[in-house]
Short mmCIF file of C-alpha atoms in Angstrom, two decimals:
data_model
loop_
_atom_site.label_atom_id
_atom_site.label_comp_id
_atom_site.label_asym_id
_atom_site.label_seq_id
_atom_site.Cartn_x
_atom_site.Cartn_y
_atom_site.Cartn_z
CA MET A 1 -14.64 36.32 13.08
CA PRO A 2 -13.98 35.59 9.40
CA SER A 3 -16.14 37.46 6.90
CA PHE A 4 -18.64 35.78 4.59
CA THR A 5 -16.37 36.53 1.63
CA ALA A 6 -13.41 34.82 3.33
CA ILE A 7 -15.52 31.76 4.14
CA ARG A 8 -16.78 31.63 0.55
CA ARG A 9 -13.23 31.81 -0.84
CA LEU A 10 -12.03 29.06 1.53
CA SER A 11 -14.97 26.86 0.55
CA LEU A 12 -14.23 27.41 -3.13
CA ARG A 13 -10.57 26.41 -2.68
CA LEU A 14 -11.52 23.29 -0.76
CA ALA A 15 -14.06 22.39 -3.43
CA LEU A 16 -11.51 22.80 -6.24
CA LEU A 17 -8.99 20.54 -4.47
CA ALA A 18 -11.68 17.98 -3.65
CA ILE A 19 -12.99 17.95 -7.24
CA ALA A 20 -9.48 17.49 -8.66
CA THR A 21 -8.78 14.61 -6.27
CA ILE A 22 -12.16 12.93 -6.75
CA VAL A 23 -11.81 13.14 -10.55
CA GLY A 24 -8.41 11.50 -10.21
CA LEU A 25 -9.87 8.79 -7.99
CA HIS A 26 -12.62 8.21 -10.53
CA PHE A 27 -10.21 7.69 -13.41
CA ALA A 28 -7.95 5.60 -11.16
CA SER A 29 -10.67 3.21 -9.99
CA ALA A 30 -13.73 3.40 -12.28
CA HIS A 31 -12.43 0.76 -14.69
CA ALA A 32 -12.98 -2.96 -14.40
CA THR A 33 -11.20 -4.69 -11.52
CA LEU A 34 -9.39 -8.03 -11.68
CA ILE A 35 -10.87 -10.24 -8.96
CA GLU A 36 -9.50 -13.73 -9.67
CA THR A 37 -6.84 -15.44 -11.77
CA THR A 38 -5.70 -18.91 -12.79
CA PRO A 39 -2.92 -19.54 -11.87
CA ALA A 40 -3.33 -17.46 -8.74
CA ILE A 41 -1.29 -14.29 -8.50
CA ASP A 42 2.27 -15.07 -7.33
CA ALA A 43 1.45 -18.80 -7.17
CA ARG A 44 3.88 -21.55 -8.10
CA VAL A 45 2.36 -24.47 -10.02
CA ALA A 46 3.92 -27.86 -10.64
CA ASP A 47 3.21 -28.03 -14.38
CA SER A 48 2.65 -25.60 -17.23
CA PRO A 49 -0.95 -24.31 -17.18
CA ALA A 50 -3.04 -25.13 -20.25
CA PHE A 51 -4.31 -21.53 -20.28
CA VAL A 52 -4.26 -18.37 -18.20
CA GLU A 53 -7.64 -17.13 -16.98
CA LEU A 54 -8.49 -13.60 -15.81
CA VAL A 55 -11.80 -12.90 -14.06
CA PHE A 56 -13.01 -9.29 -13.80
CA ASP A 57 -15.94 -7.70 -12.01
CA GLN A 58 -17.44 -6.61 -15.35
CA PRO A 59 -17.07 -7.65 -19.01
CA VAL A 60 -13.91 -6.47 -20.79
CA GLU A 61 -12.47 -6.71 -24.29
CA LEU A 62 -8.91 -8.01 -24.48
CA LEU A 63 -6.64 -5.73 -26.49
CA SER A 64 -3.26 -7.42 -26.09
CA ALA A 65 -1.33 -9.92 -23.96
CA ARG A 66 2.20 -11.22 -23.77
CA ALA A 67 4.27 -13.46 -21.50
CA VAL A 68 7.60 -12.37 -19.99
CA GLU A 69 10.12 -14.74 -18.39
CA LEU A 70 11.32 -12.78 -15.34
CA GLY A 71 14.74 -14.38 -15.46
CA GLY A 72 15.39 -13.08 -18.96
CA GLY A 73 14.70 -16.36 -20.77
CA ALA A 74 12.29 -17.15 -23.59
CA ALA A 75 8.54 -17.14 -22.95
CA PRO A 76 5.71 -18.72 -25.00
CA SER A 77 3.99 -16.44 -27.52
CA TYR A 78 0.39 -15.39 -27.02
CA VAL A 79 -1.78 -16.94 -29.74
CA GLY A 80 -5.32 -15.88 -28.84
CA GLY A 81 -8.03 -15.77 -26.24
CA THR A 82 -11.72 -16.38 -25.55
CA ARG A 83 -14.26 -14.49 -23.47
CA ALA A 84 -17.21 -15.86 -21.51
CA GLY A 85 -19.01 -13.18 -19.51
CA THR A 86 -16.44 -11.60 -17.22
CA ASN A 87 -13.87 -14.37 -17.80
CA LEU A 88 -10.94 -14.13 -20.23
CA ARG A 89 -8.91 -17.18 -21.19
CA LEU A 90 -5.50 -16.59 -22.74
CA TYR A 91 -3.77 -19.32 -24.77
CA PHE A 92 -0.08 -19.55 -25.58
CA GLY A 93 1.71 -21.37 -28.40
CA ALA A 94 3.95 -23.54 -26.22
CA ALA A 95 4.23 -24.88 -22.71
CA PHE A 96 5.72 -22.73 -19.95
CA ALA A 97 9.14 -24.13 -19.03
CA PRO A 98 10.11 -24.12 -15.34
CA GLY A 99 10.72 -20.52 -14.26
CA ASP A 100 9.00 -17.31 -13.13
CA TYR A 101 6.65 -15.52 -15.53
CA ALA A 102 4.62 -12.35 -15.83
CA ILE A 103 1.55 -12.12 -18.09
CA VAL A 104 1.21 -8.49 -19.17
CA TYR A 105 -2.30 -7.79 -20.43
CA ARG A 106 -4.27 -4.80 -21.68
CA ALA A 107 -8.05 -4.70 -22.03
CA ALA A 108 -10.91 -2.21 -22.23
CA SER A 109 -14.03 -2.15 -20.08
CA ALA A 110 -17.52 -1.55 -21.48
CA ASP A 111 -17.31 2.19 -20.78
CA GLY A 112 -14.02 2.47 -22.69
CA HIS A 113 -11.64 2.71 -19.74
CA PRO A 114 -8.32 0.94 -20.35
CA VAL A 115 -7.50 -1.92 -17.98
CA GLN A 116 -3.92 -3.13 -17.77
CA GLY A 117 -1.99 -5.19 -15.29
CA THR A 118 0.38 -8.06 -14.66
CA LEU A 119 -0.19 -11.61 -13.42
CA ARG A 120 2.95 -13.23 -12.03
CA PHE A 121 3.32 -16.94 -11.37
CA GLY A 122 5.99 -19.61 -11.25
CA VAL A 123 6.23 -23.04 -12.89
CA GLY A 124 8.14 -25.95 -11.37
CA ALA A 125 10.13 -26.16 -8.18
CA GLY A 126 11.54 -22.97 -6.71
CA GLN A 127 11.03 -20.25 -4.15
CA PRO A 128 7.65 -18.47 -3.90
CA ILE A 129 7.58 -15.20 -5.84
CA ALA A 130 5.15 -13.29 -3.63
CA ILE A 131 5.73 -9.62 -2.84
CA ARG A 132 8.40 -9.34 -0.16
CA THR A 133 7.76 -7.49 3.09
CA LEU A 134 9.52 -7.44 6.42
CA ALA A 135 7.51 -10.55 7.26
CA SER A 136 8.64 -12.60 4.29
CA GLY A 137 11.63 -13.15 2.06
CA ASP A 138 15.29 -13.71 2.81
CA PRO A 139 16.44 -10.89 5.13
CA GLU A 140 20.10 -11.11 4.14
CA ALA A 141 19.26 -10.89 0.44
CA THR A 142 16.66 -8.12 0.66
CA TYR A 143 17.63 -5.78 3.48
CA GLY A 144 20.12 -3.88 1.29
CA TRP A 145 17.49 -2.86 -1.25
CA LEU A 146 14.90 -2.62 1.52
CA ALA A 147 16.94 0.08 3.27
CA VAL A 148 17.30 2.02 0.00
CA ALA A 149 13.58 1.62 -0.77
CA ILE A 150 12.57 2.88 2.67
CA LEU A 151 14.96 5.84 2.40
CA VAL A 152 13.68 6.84 -1.06
CA ARG A 153 10.03 6.51 -0.01
CA PHE A 154 10.68 8.54 3.14
CA SER A 155 12.43 11.24 1.10
CA ILE A 156 9.50 11.46 -1.31
CA THR A 157 7.12 11.92 1.61
CA VAL A 158 9.25 14.65 3.18
CA VAL A 159 9.53 16.53 -0.13
CA ALA A 160 5.75 16.21 -0.61
CA VAL A 161 5.22 17.67 2.86
CA VAL A 162 7.43 20.66 2.08
CA VAL A 163 6.26 21.52 -1.44
CA ALA A 164 2.65 20.25 -1.53
CA GLY A 165 2.00 20.99 2.14
CA GLY A 166 3.55 24.42 1.71
CA PHE A 167 1.29 25.05 -1.29
CA LEU A 168 -1.78 24.13 0.79
CA TYR A 169 -0.58 26.57 3.45
CA ALA A 170 -0.25 29.32 0.84
CA LEU A 171 -3.69 28.41 -0.52
CA PHE A 172 -5.55 28.47 2.79
CA ILE A 173 -3.49 30.54 5.25
CA ALA A 174 -1.02 33.15 3.97
CA VAL A 175 1.52 34.05 1.28
CA LEU A 176 4.93 32.51 1.96
CA GLY A 177 8.31 34.22 2.12
CA VAL A 178 10.71 34.73 -0.79
CA THR A 179 13.19 32.12 0.46
CA TYR A 180 10.51 29.43 0.61
CA ARG A 181 9.12 30.33 -2.83
CA SER A 182 12.57 30.20 -4.43
CA ALA A 183 13.53 26.84 -2.84
CA ALA A 184 10.20 25.07 -3.46
CA PRO A 185 10.59 24.60 -7.27
CA ARG A 186 13.99 22.92 -6.84
CA LEU A 187 12.63 20.64 -4.10
CA ALA A 188 9.64 19.75 -6.28
CA CYS A 189 11.97 18.75 -9.12
CA LEU A 190 13.84 16.59 -6.61
CA GLY A 191 10.52 14.95 -5.73
CA ALA A 192 9.91 14.15 -9.41
CA ALA A 193 13.36 12.56 -9.70
CA LEU A 194 12.86 10.54 -6.51
CA SER A 195 9.47 9.31 -7.78
CA LEU A 196 11.18 7.92 -10.88
CA LEU A 197 13.97 6.39 -8.80
CA ASP A 198 11.44 4.71 -6.50
CA ILE A 199 10.05 2.69 -9.44
CA GLY A 200 13.43 1.07 -10.04
CA VAL A 201 14.40 0.70 -6.38
CA ARG A 202 11.13 -0.99 -5.48
CA ALA A 203 11.50 -3.35 -8.45
CA ALA A 204 15.07 -4.12 -7.37
CA PHE A 205 13.81 -4.96 -3.87
CA LEU A 206 11.05 -7.22 -5.20
CA ALA A 207 13.34 -8.94 -7.72
CA ASP A 208 16.27 -9.23 -5.30
CA ALA A 209 18.43 -7.52 -7.92
CA ALA A 210 22.21 -7.25 -7.96
CA PRO A 211 23.81 -4.01 -6.66
CA LEU A 212 24.03 -2.60 -10.22
CA GLY A 213 20.57 -3.86 -11.16
CA LEU A 214 19.21 -0.33 -11.60
CA PHE A 215 21.11 -0.15 -14.90
CA ASP A 216 19.08 -3.08 -16.28
CA PRO A 217 16.17 -1.83 -18.47
CA GLY A 218 14.28 -5.04 -17.74
CA LEU A 219 14.17 -4.14 -14.06
CA TRP A 220 12.45 -0.84 -14.85
CA ARG A 221 9.94 -2.62 -17.09
CA PHE A 222 9.23 -4.96 -14.20
CA GLY A 223 8.75 -1.95 -11.90
CA LEU A 224 6.19 -0.45 -14.26
CA MET A 225 4.29 -3.76 -14.26
CA GLN A 226 3.41 -3.09 -10.61
CA GLU A 227 0.48 -0.88 -9.59
CA ALA A 228 2.78 0.96 -7.19
CA GLY A 229 5.18 1.71 -10.05
CA ILE A 230 2.42 3.19 -12.21
CA ALA A 231 1.25 5.25 -9.23
CA ARG A 232 4.76 6.57 -8.63
CA LEU A 233 4.94 7.55 -12.30
CA ALA A 234 1.90 9.80 -11.75
CA GLY A 235 3.88 11.61 -9.06
CA VAL A 236 6.43 12.85 -11.61
CA PRO A 237 4.08 15.28 -13.40
CA GLY A 238 2.51 16.07 -10.04
CA PHE A 239 5.76 17.35 -8.56
CA LEU A 240 6.63 19.16 -11.81
CA LEU A 241 3.26 20.94 -11.82
CA ILE A 242 3.90 22.08 -8.25
CA ALA A 243 7.35 23.30 -9.33
CA PHE A 244 5.75 25.38 -12.09
CA ALA A 245 3.12 26.61 -9.63
CA TRP A 246 5.81 27.94 -7.28
CA ALA A 247 7.88 29.31 -10.14
CA TYR A 248 4.90 31.32 -11.43
CA GLY A 249 3.72 32.83 -8.18
CA ALA A 250 1.97 29.86 -6.59
CA SER A 251 -0.49 29.42 -9.48
CA ARG A 252 -3.63 27.92 -7.98
CA ALA A 253 -4.64 25.81 -10.97
CA LEU A 254 -1.21 24.22 -11.43
CA GLY A 255 -0.73 23.77 -7.70
CA ILE A 256 -4.12 22.11 -7.18
CA ALA A 257 -3.58 19.73 -10.11
CA GLY A 258 -0.03 18.90 -8.97
CA THR A 259 -1.04 18.37 -5.34
CA ALA A 260 -3.89 16.07 -6.41
CA LEU A 261 -1.48 13.98 -8.53
CA VAL A 262 1.06 13.78 -5.70
CA LEU A 263 -1.68 12.66 -3.28
CA LEU A 264 -2.88 10.01 -5.73
CA SER A 265 0.70 8.87 -6.31
CA ILE A 266 1.41 8.40 -2.61
CA ALA A 267 -1.94 6.68 -2.07
CA GLY A 268 -1.50 4.40 -5.09
CA ALA A 269 1.98 3.34 -3.96
CA SER A 270 0.56 2.32 -0.59
CA HIS A 271 -1.08 -1.01 0.31
CA VAL A 272 -3.59 0.44 2.75
CA THR A 273 -6.58 1.00 0.48
CA GLY A 274 -7.79 -2.44 1.54
CA PRO A 275 -10.36 -4.78 0.09
CA SER A 276 -13.62 -3.88 -1.61
CA PRO A 277 -14.97 -1.26 -1.72
CA ARG A 278 -11.54 0.02 -2.73
CA TRP A 279 -12.87 3.51 -3.51
CA PHE A 280 -13.66 3.96 0.20
CA GLY A 281 -10.13 3.08 1.28
CA ALA A 282 -8.61 5.18 -1.51
CA ALA A 283 -10.76 8.23 -0.70
CA ALA A 284 -10.06 7.91 3.03
CA LEU A 285 -6.33 7.62 2.40
CA VAL A 286 -6.22 10.65 0.08
CA LEU A 287 -8.14 12.79 2.59
CA HIS A 288 -5.87 11.58 5.39
CA LEU A 289 -2.75 12.40 3.40
CA ALA A 290 -4.06 15.83 2.39
CA ALA A 291 -4.76 16.78 6.01
CA VAL A 292 -1.35 15.48 7.15
CA LEU A 293 0.42 17.43 4.38
CA PHE A 294 -1.41 20.59 5.42
CA TRP A 295 -0.42 20.07 9.09
CA PHE A 296 3.21 19.07 8.62
CA GLY A 297 3.71 21.40 5.66
CA ALA A 298 2.81 24.37 7.86
CA PHE A 299 5.79 23.97 10.20
CA ALA A 300 8.37 25.76 8.02
CA PRO A 301 6.02 28.62 6.99
CA LEU A 302 4.98 29.17 10.61
CA ILE A 303 8.59 29.29 11.80
CA GLY A 304 9.37 31.76 9.00
CA ALA A 305 6.42 33.97 9.93
CA LEU A 306 7.42 34.01 13.62
CA THR A 307 11.05 34.73 12.77
CA ARG A 308 10.20 37.59 10.42
CA GLY A 309 7.20 39.12 12.13
CA GLY A 310 7.35 38.16 15.79
CA GLY A 311 4.12 39.28 17.46
CA ALA A 312 2.80 40.62 14.14
CA SER A 313 2.35 37.01 12.98
CA LEU A 314 -0.38 36.40 15.59
CA PRO A 315 -3.30 36.70 13.09
CA GLU A 316 -1.61 34.15 10.79
CA ILE A 317 -1.01 31.80 13.74
CA ARG A 318 -4.62 32.06 14.83
CA ARG A 319 -5.90 31.51 11.28
CA PHE A 320 -3.86 28.33 11.03
CA ALA A 321 -5.05 27.14 14.46
CA ARG A 322 -8.69 27.58 13.46
CA ARG A 323 -8.27 25.65 10.23
CA MET A 324 -6.30 22.89 11.88
CA VAL A 325 -9.40 21.86 13.85
CA PRO A 326 -11.23 20.36 10.83
CA ALA A 327 -7.92 18.97 9.54
CA LEU A 328 -7.37 17.08 12.82
CA ILE A 329 -10.94 15.75 12.66
CA VAL A 330 -10.24 14.44 9.14
CA ILE A 331 -6.95 12.88 10.28
CA ALA A 332 -8.63 11.17 13.25
CA THR A 333 -11.68 9.84 11.39
CA THR A 334 -9.86 8.66 8.26
CA GLY A 335 -6.97 7.28 10.30
CA THR A 336 -9.38 5.23 12.40
CA ALA A 337 -11.12 3.92 9.28
CA LEU A 338 -7.83 2.96 7.62
CA LEU A 339 -6.62 1.31 10.81
CA GLY A 340 -9.78 -0.80 10.82
CA VAL A 341 -9.13 -1.84 7.22
CA GLN A 342 -5.55 -2.84 7.99
CA VAL A 343 -5.97 -4.43 11.41
CA GLY A 344 -9.52 -5.63 11.79
CA SER A 345 -9.07 -6.76 15.39
CA LEU A 346 -6.73 -6.16 18.31
CA GLN A 347 -6.03 -9.88 18.45
CA GLY A 348 -4.96 -9.89 14.82
CA LEU A 349 -2.74 -6.85 15.34
CA LEU A 350 -0.92 -8.31 18.34
CA ALA A 351 -0.21 -11.51 16.39
CA SER A 352 1.41 -9.62 13.50
CA ASP A 353 4.68 -7.82 12.78
CA TYR A 354 2.61 -4.70 12.14
CA ALA A 355 2.10 -3.96 15.83
CA THR A 356 5.52 -2.54 16.79
CA PRO A 357 5.98 0.09 14.05
CA LEU A 358 2.31 1.05 14.33
CA ALA A 359 2.60 1.54 18.10
CA LEU A 360 5.72 3.67 17.65
CA LYS A 361 4.06 5.77 14.96
CA LEU A 362 1.02 6.36 17.19
CA ALA A 363 3.33 7.29 20.07
CA PHE A 364 4.90 10.00 17.91
CA VAL A 365 1.42 11.20 16.91
CA VAL A 366 0.40 11.48 20.59
CA VAL A 367 3.50 13.61 21.27
CA LEU A 368 2.63 15.78 18.25
CA LEU A 369 -0.89 16.34 19.57
CA ALA A 370 0.46 17.24 23.00
CA ILE A 371 2.84 19.82 21.51
CA ALA A 372 0.08 21.22 19.29
CA ALA A 373 -2.26 21.57 22.28
CA ALA A 374 0.43 23.39 24.28
CA ASN A 375 1.08 25.67 21.30
CA LYS A 376 -2.60 26.58 21.03
CA TRP A 377 -3.47 27.02 24.70
CA ILE A 378 -0.18 28.22 26.22
CA ARG A 379 2.30 29.58 23.67
CA THR A 380 -0.13 31.40 21.35
CA PRO A 381 -1.59 33.48 24.24
CA LEU A 382 2.00 34.18 25.34
CA LEU A 383 2.69 35.53 21.84
CA ARG A 384 -0.01 38.13 22.41
CA LEU A 385 1.15 39.07 25.92
CA ASP A 386 4.91 39.03 25.27
CA PRO A 387 5.58 39.07 21.49
CA GLN A 388 9.35 38.59 21.63
CA ARG A 389 9.40 35.80 24.16
CA GLY A 390 6.23 34.23 22.75
CA ALA A 391 7.59 34.16 19.18
CA TRP A 392 10.84 32.54 20.33
CA SER A 393 9.01 29.93 22.45
CA LEU A 394 6.47 29.08 19.76
CA ALA A 395 9.11 28.82 16.99
CA ARG A 396 11.21 26.48 19.14
CA ALA A 397 8.17 24.30 19.90
CA ILE A 398 7.27 24.08 16.21
CA ARG A 399 10.85 23.01 15.40
CA ILE A 400 10.51 20.22 17.97
CA GLU A 401 7.12 19.37 16.49
CA GLY A 402 8.74 19.10 13.06
CA ALA A 403 11.40 16.72 14.37
CA VAL A 404 8.72 14.52 15.97
CA ALA A 405 6.75 14.61 12.72
CA LEU A 406 9.80 13.21 10.90
CA GLY A 407 9.76 10.29 13.34
CA ALA A 408 6.05 9.67 12.67
CA LEU A 409 6.67 9.78 8.91
CA GLY A 410 9.60 7.39 9.31
CA PHE A 411 7.50 4.73 11.02
CA ALA A 412 4.66 5.32 8.54
CA THR A 413 7.18 4.57 5.77
CA LEU A 414 8.31 1.42 7.59
CA LEU A 415 4.67 0.28 7.78
CA ALA A 416 4.51 0.42 3.98
CA TYR A 417 7.04 -2.45 3.90
CA THR A 418 5.46 -4.43 6.73
CA ALA A 419 2.73 -6.99 6.04
CA PRO A 420 -0.59 -5.83 7.56
CA PRO A 421 -2.80 -8.28 9.48
CA ARG A 422 -5.58 -8.40 6.90
CA VAL A 423 -5.50 -11.43 4.56
CA LEU A 424 -7.84 -11.60 1.56
CA GLY A 425 -10.45 -9.51 3.37
CA LEU A 426 -10.23 -11.63 6.55
CA THR A 427 -8.94 -10.17 9.80
CA ALA A 428 -5.72 -11.59 11.15
CA HIS A 429 -5.85 -14.18 13.85
CA SER A 430 -3.53 -15.77 16.33
CA GLY A 431 -1.92 -19.22 16.58
CA LEU A 432 -4.56 -21.91 16.14
CA HIS A 433 -7.70 -19.83 15.56
CA LEU A 434 -8.89 -19.47 11.98
CA GLU A 435 -12.47 -18.33 11.41
CA ALA A 436 -14.25 -19.90 8.45
CA ALA A 437 -15.35 -17.42 5.82
CA LYS A 438 -18.55 -19.36 5.13
CA ASP A 439 -20.73 -21.82 7.02
CA ASP A 440 -19.83 -24.69 4.66
CA ALA A 441 -16.06 -24.11 4.94
CA GLN A 442 -14.09 -27.00 6.44
CA THR A 443 -11.69 -26.33 9.33
CA ALA A 444 -9.22 -28.77 10.87
CA ILE A 445 -6.39 -28.71 13.39
CA VAL A 446 -3.28 -30.63 12.29
CA ALA A 447 -0.71 -31.31 15.00
CA GLY A 448 2.84 -32.57 14.65
CA ALA A 449 5.88 -32.83 16.91
CA ALA A 450 7.37 -29.50 15.70
CA ALA A 451 4.38 -27.56 14.36
CA VAL A 452 0.62 -27.19 14.56
CA ALA A 453 -1.63 -25.83 11.77
CA ALA A 454 -5.20 -24.59 11.71
CA VAL A 455 -6.46 -25.27 8.19
CA THR A 456 -9.56 -23.83 6.51
CA LEU A 457 -10.74 -24.94 3.05
CA ASP A 458 -13.49 -22.70 1.72
CA PRO A 459 -16.04 -23.70 0.42
CA ALA A 460 -14.76 -27.31 0.50
CA ARG A 461 -16.49 -28.18 -2.77
CA ALA A 462 -15.24 -29.57 -6.06
CA GLY A 463 -13.86 -26.71 -8.15
CA ARG A 464 -12.34 -23.47 -6.93
CA ASN A 465 -11.47 -23.15 -3.27
CA ARG A 466 -9.51 -20.92 -0.93
CA LEU A 467 -6.99 -22.48 1.43
CA LEU A 468 -6.03 -20.64 4.62
CA VAL A 469 -3.46 -21.91 7.12
CA SER A 470 -2.43 -20.52 10.51
CA LEU A 471 0.91 -22.08 11.45
CA SER A 472 2.52 -22.18 14.90
CA ASP A 473 5.42 -24.04 16.45
CA ALA A 474 5.44 -26.48 19.36
CA ASP A 475 5.44 -23.53 21.81
CA ASP A 476 2.28 -22.09 20.21
CA LEU A 477 4.22 -19.18 18.67
CA PRO A 478 3.42 -18.05 15.09
CA MET A 479 5.75 -19.31 12.34
CA PRO A 480 6.13 -16.60 9.66
CA GLY A 481 8.76 -16.65 6.95
CA VAL A 482 8.69 -20.36 6.01
CA ASN A 483 8.04 -21.90 2.58
CA LEU A 484 4.67 -23.61 2.88
CA ALA A 485 3.11 -25.84 0.24
CA ALA A 486 -0.08 -27.93 0.28
CA ARG A 487 -0.27 -31.25 -1.57
CA PHE A 488 -3.69 -32.79 -2.25
CA THR A 489 -3.84 -36.52 -3.09
CA ARG A 490 -7.00 -38.43 -4.01
CA GLU A 491 -7.70 -41.42 -1.84
CA GLU A 492 -9.27 -43.13 -4.86
CA GLY A 493 -8.69 -43.11 -8.60
CA GLY A 494 -4.89 -42.82 -8.64
CA ALA A 495 -4.89 -39.24 -9.95
CA ALA A 496 -1.62 -37.26 -9.81
CA PRO A 497 -1.15 -35.17 -6.65
CA LEU A 498 -1.90 -31.44 -6.84
CA THR A 499 0.57 -29.09 -5.14
CA PHE A 500 0.00 -25.40 -4.36
CA ALA A 501 2.35 -22.83 -2.85
CA LEU A 502 0.86 -20.67 -0.08
CA HIS A 503 1.68 -16.99 0.31
CA ASP A 504 3.18 -15.72 3.55
CA MET A 505 0.79 -13.04 4.86
CA GLY A 506 2.71 -12.36 8.09
CA GLY A 507 2.06 -13.39 11.67
CA GLY A 508 2.11 -17.12 10.83
CA ASP A 509 -0.78 -16.82 8.35
CA TYR A 510 -0.62 -18.28 4.84
CA ALA A 511 -3.12 -18.34 1.97
CA ALA A 512 -3.60 -19.78 -1.53
CA SER A 513 -6.53 -18.61 -3.67
CA PRO A 514 -7.94 -19.82 -5.93
CA ILE A 515 -6.95 -23.48 -6.03
CA GLU A 516 -8.70 -25.94 -8.35
CA LEU A 517 -9.70 -29.29 -6.79
CA PRO A 518 -11.53 -31.56 -9.25
CA GLY A 519 -13.89 -34.21 -7.97
CA THR A 520 -15.79 -34.81 -4.75
CA GLY A 521 -14.93 -37.22 -1.98
CA ALA A 522 -11.96 -37.71 0.34
CA TRP A 523 -8.56 -36.08 -0.27
CA ARG A 524 -5.33 -36.45 1.67
CA LEU A 525 -3.90 -33.01 2.48
CA THR A 526 -0.18 -32.79 3.28
CA LEU A 527 1.30 -29.49 4.45
CA ILE A 528 5.01 -29.23 3.62
CA VAL A 529 6.83 -26.71 5.85
CA GLU A 530 10.35 -25.83 4.69
CA ARG A 531 12.33 -23.88 7.29
CA PRO A 532 15.77 -22.29 6.82
CA ASP A 533 18.50 -24.47 8.37
CA ALA A 534 15.97 -26.95 9.76
CA GLU A 535 14.29 -30.18 8.79
CA THR A 536 11.22 -30.08 6.57
CA ILE A 537 7.97 -30.69 8.46
CA HIS A 538 5.09 -32.73 7.01
CA LEU A 539 1.60 -32.37 8.51
CA GLU A 540 -1.19 -34.60 7.19
CA THR A 541 -4.97 -34.59 7.47
CA GLU A 542 -8.04 -35.50 5.43
CA VAL A 543 -10.58 -33.20 3.79
CA THR A 544 -13.83 -34.12 2.10
CA LEU A 545 -15.16 -32.19 -0.89
CA LYS A 546 -18.88 -32.06 -1.45
#
């Protein structure tokens, strides 16, 4: 039975780590949040926009803005902006020529927090510039960088498990051996280098860069325009702080600060925090990662303790087993919550590309739990009854557990590059079913010889709308990975058609938000489906704006 002093010390350590992480979450998410843009993020518009509009969830003061042509060409100069409530309008001195652009802005919220980000959009004909995942993009062009990106991300996670997870073990369980303490600083420095490399590799994947693209400074600037790139940058000092912590005798203050930064870096580079409230998803993800690091990071120290001490390591083994109980509860509860954010419904999961890697990851987790249960109820008692045989059996089982954990981490890394079922806060759906977000949204089924689309226009009023399309082929199978555009033509008045590119969200689902439709009355909606090595499909229907 642990003494009151031991319980108090454990509680203090947990509180320090929690405070450091929560403070980081506060500074990462307390500032104003961008909720809407014109043009829409990653949209492609037919003509140069007259202005760029940013809508936040609270008033902000614009500090600076500039336009960048992503192909290296010239971009219009920023000449000024106006503010109306939470809306910022940015004006530029010339029209945007056909091409892909990024608007890099910096603002300050009312409480003084800096707000910076990037709005990307395209002008004129061309391919959509949305973030690539396994469910979108040209596989032949992207799989080279995709493989490198997955490998680098996986390596960062493994290094974090060893150095940050090992620090948590030293913090809560027992002092580690000399070999571990001497290797940990070098591994932590490797983690810092990999975090930097991941910024460029991820940018190369998104930009479909040439093989030597990492030597282009513009590619790194593009990487730092992404939220994931900024998050990865936070991991550099995090790993370095952990390196110093190990180098100076596992310093608690440095280790706690470094571990918190590494956790925030991994969480920020992930897409699983979900829609609002984002703080809930971020907090759940950080807690989940912390518990996983503690579990997986204990494998090497436990094997070392069994190898060195044999039966004498029994108290350390039991201490770890006791403290793994709350860690497993945290993993289960936060994992379930995050799964709900990502999936929403079983139907949506089965209709997406997310299902297979998720199922394989969960299969590895089930095997891990089975091994852990056998270790606790069979091999740990054997360690007490027969120290030599028990230590050998338990060490071998933990080695197997570590190998299985690598498989679980591998599929978790793959999920980071697979489009989840959720789309703009809506759960995924299959084939022809698309649930309207509001009662006044307009839904229609458009059938053709080669494709069928379920279309929802929300709220189907003059002004800003959201367009959602679920596309399937003649066999009622989802059609992901196509270029889909929507053209709106007024039945009266002779106004020029309006064309919007839809983003591929995986599983045959596409979305464009916001789109501006001026004027009430009847509109002709034409869906243009461009498929690789196949004829373009046109699907037509009518919508009425109130």
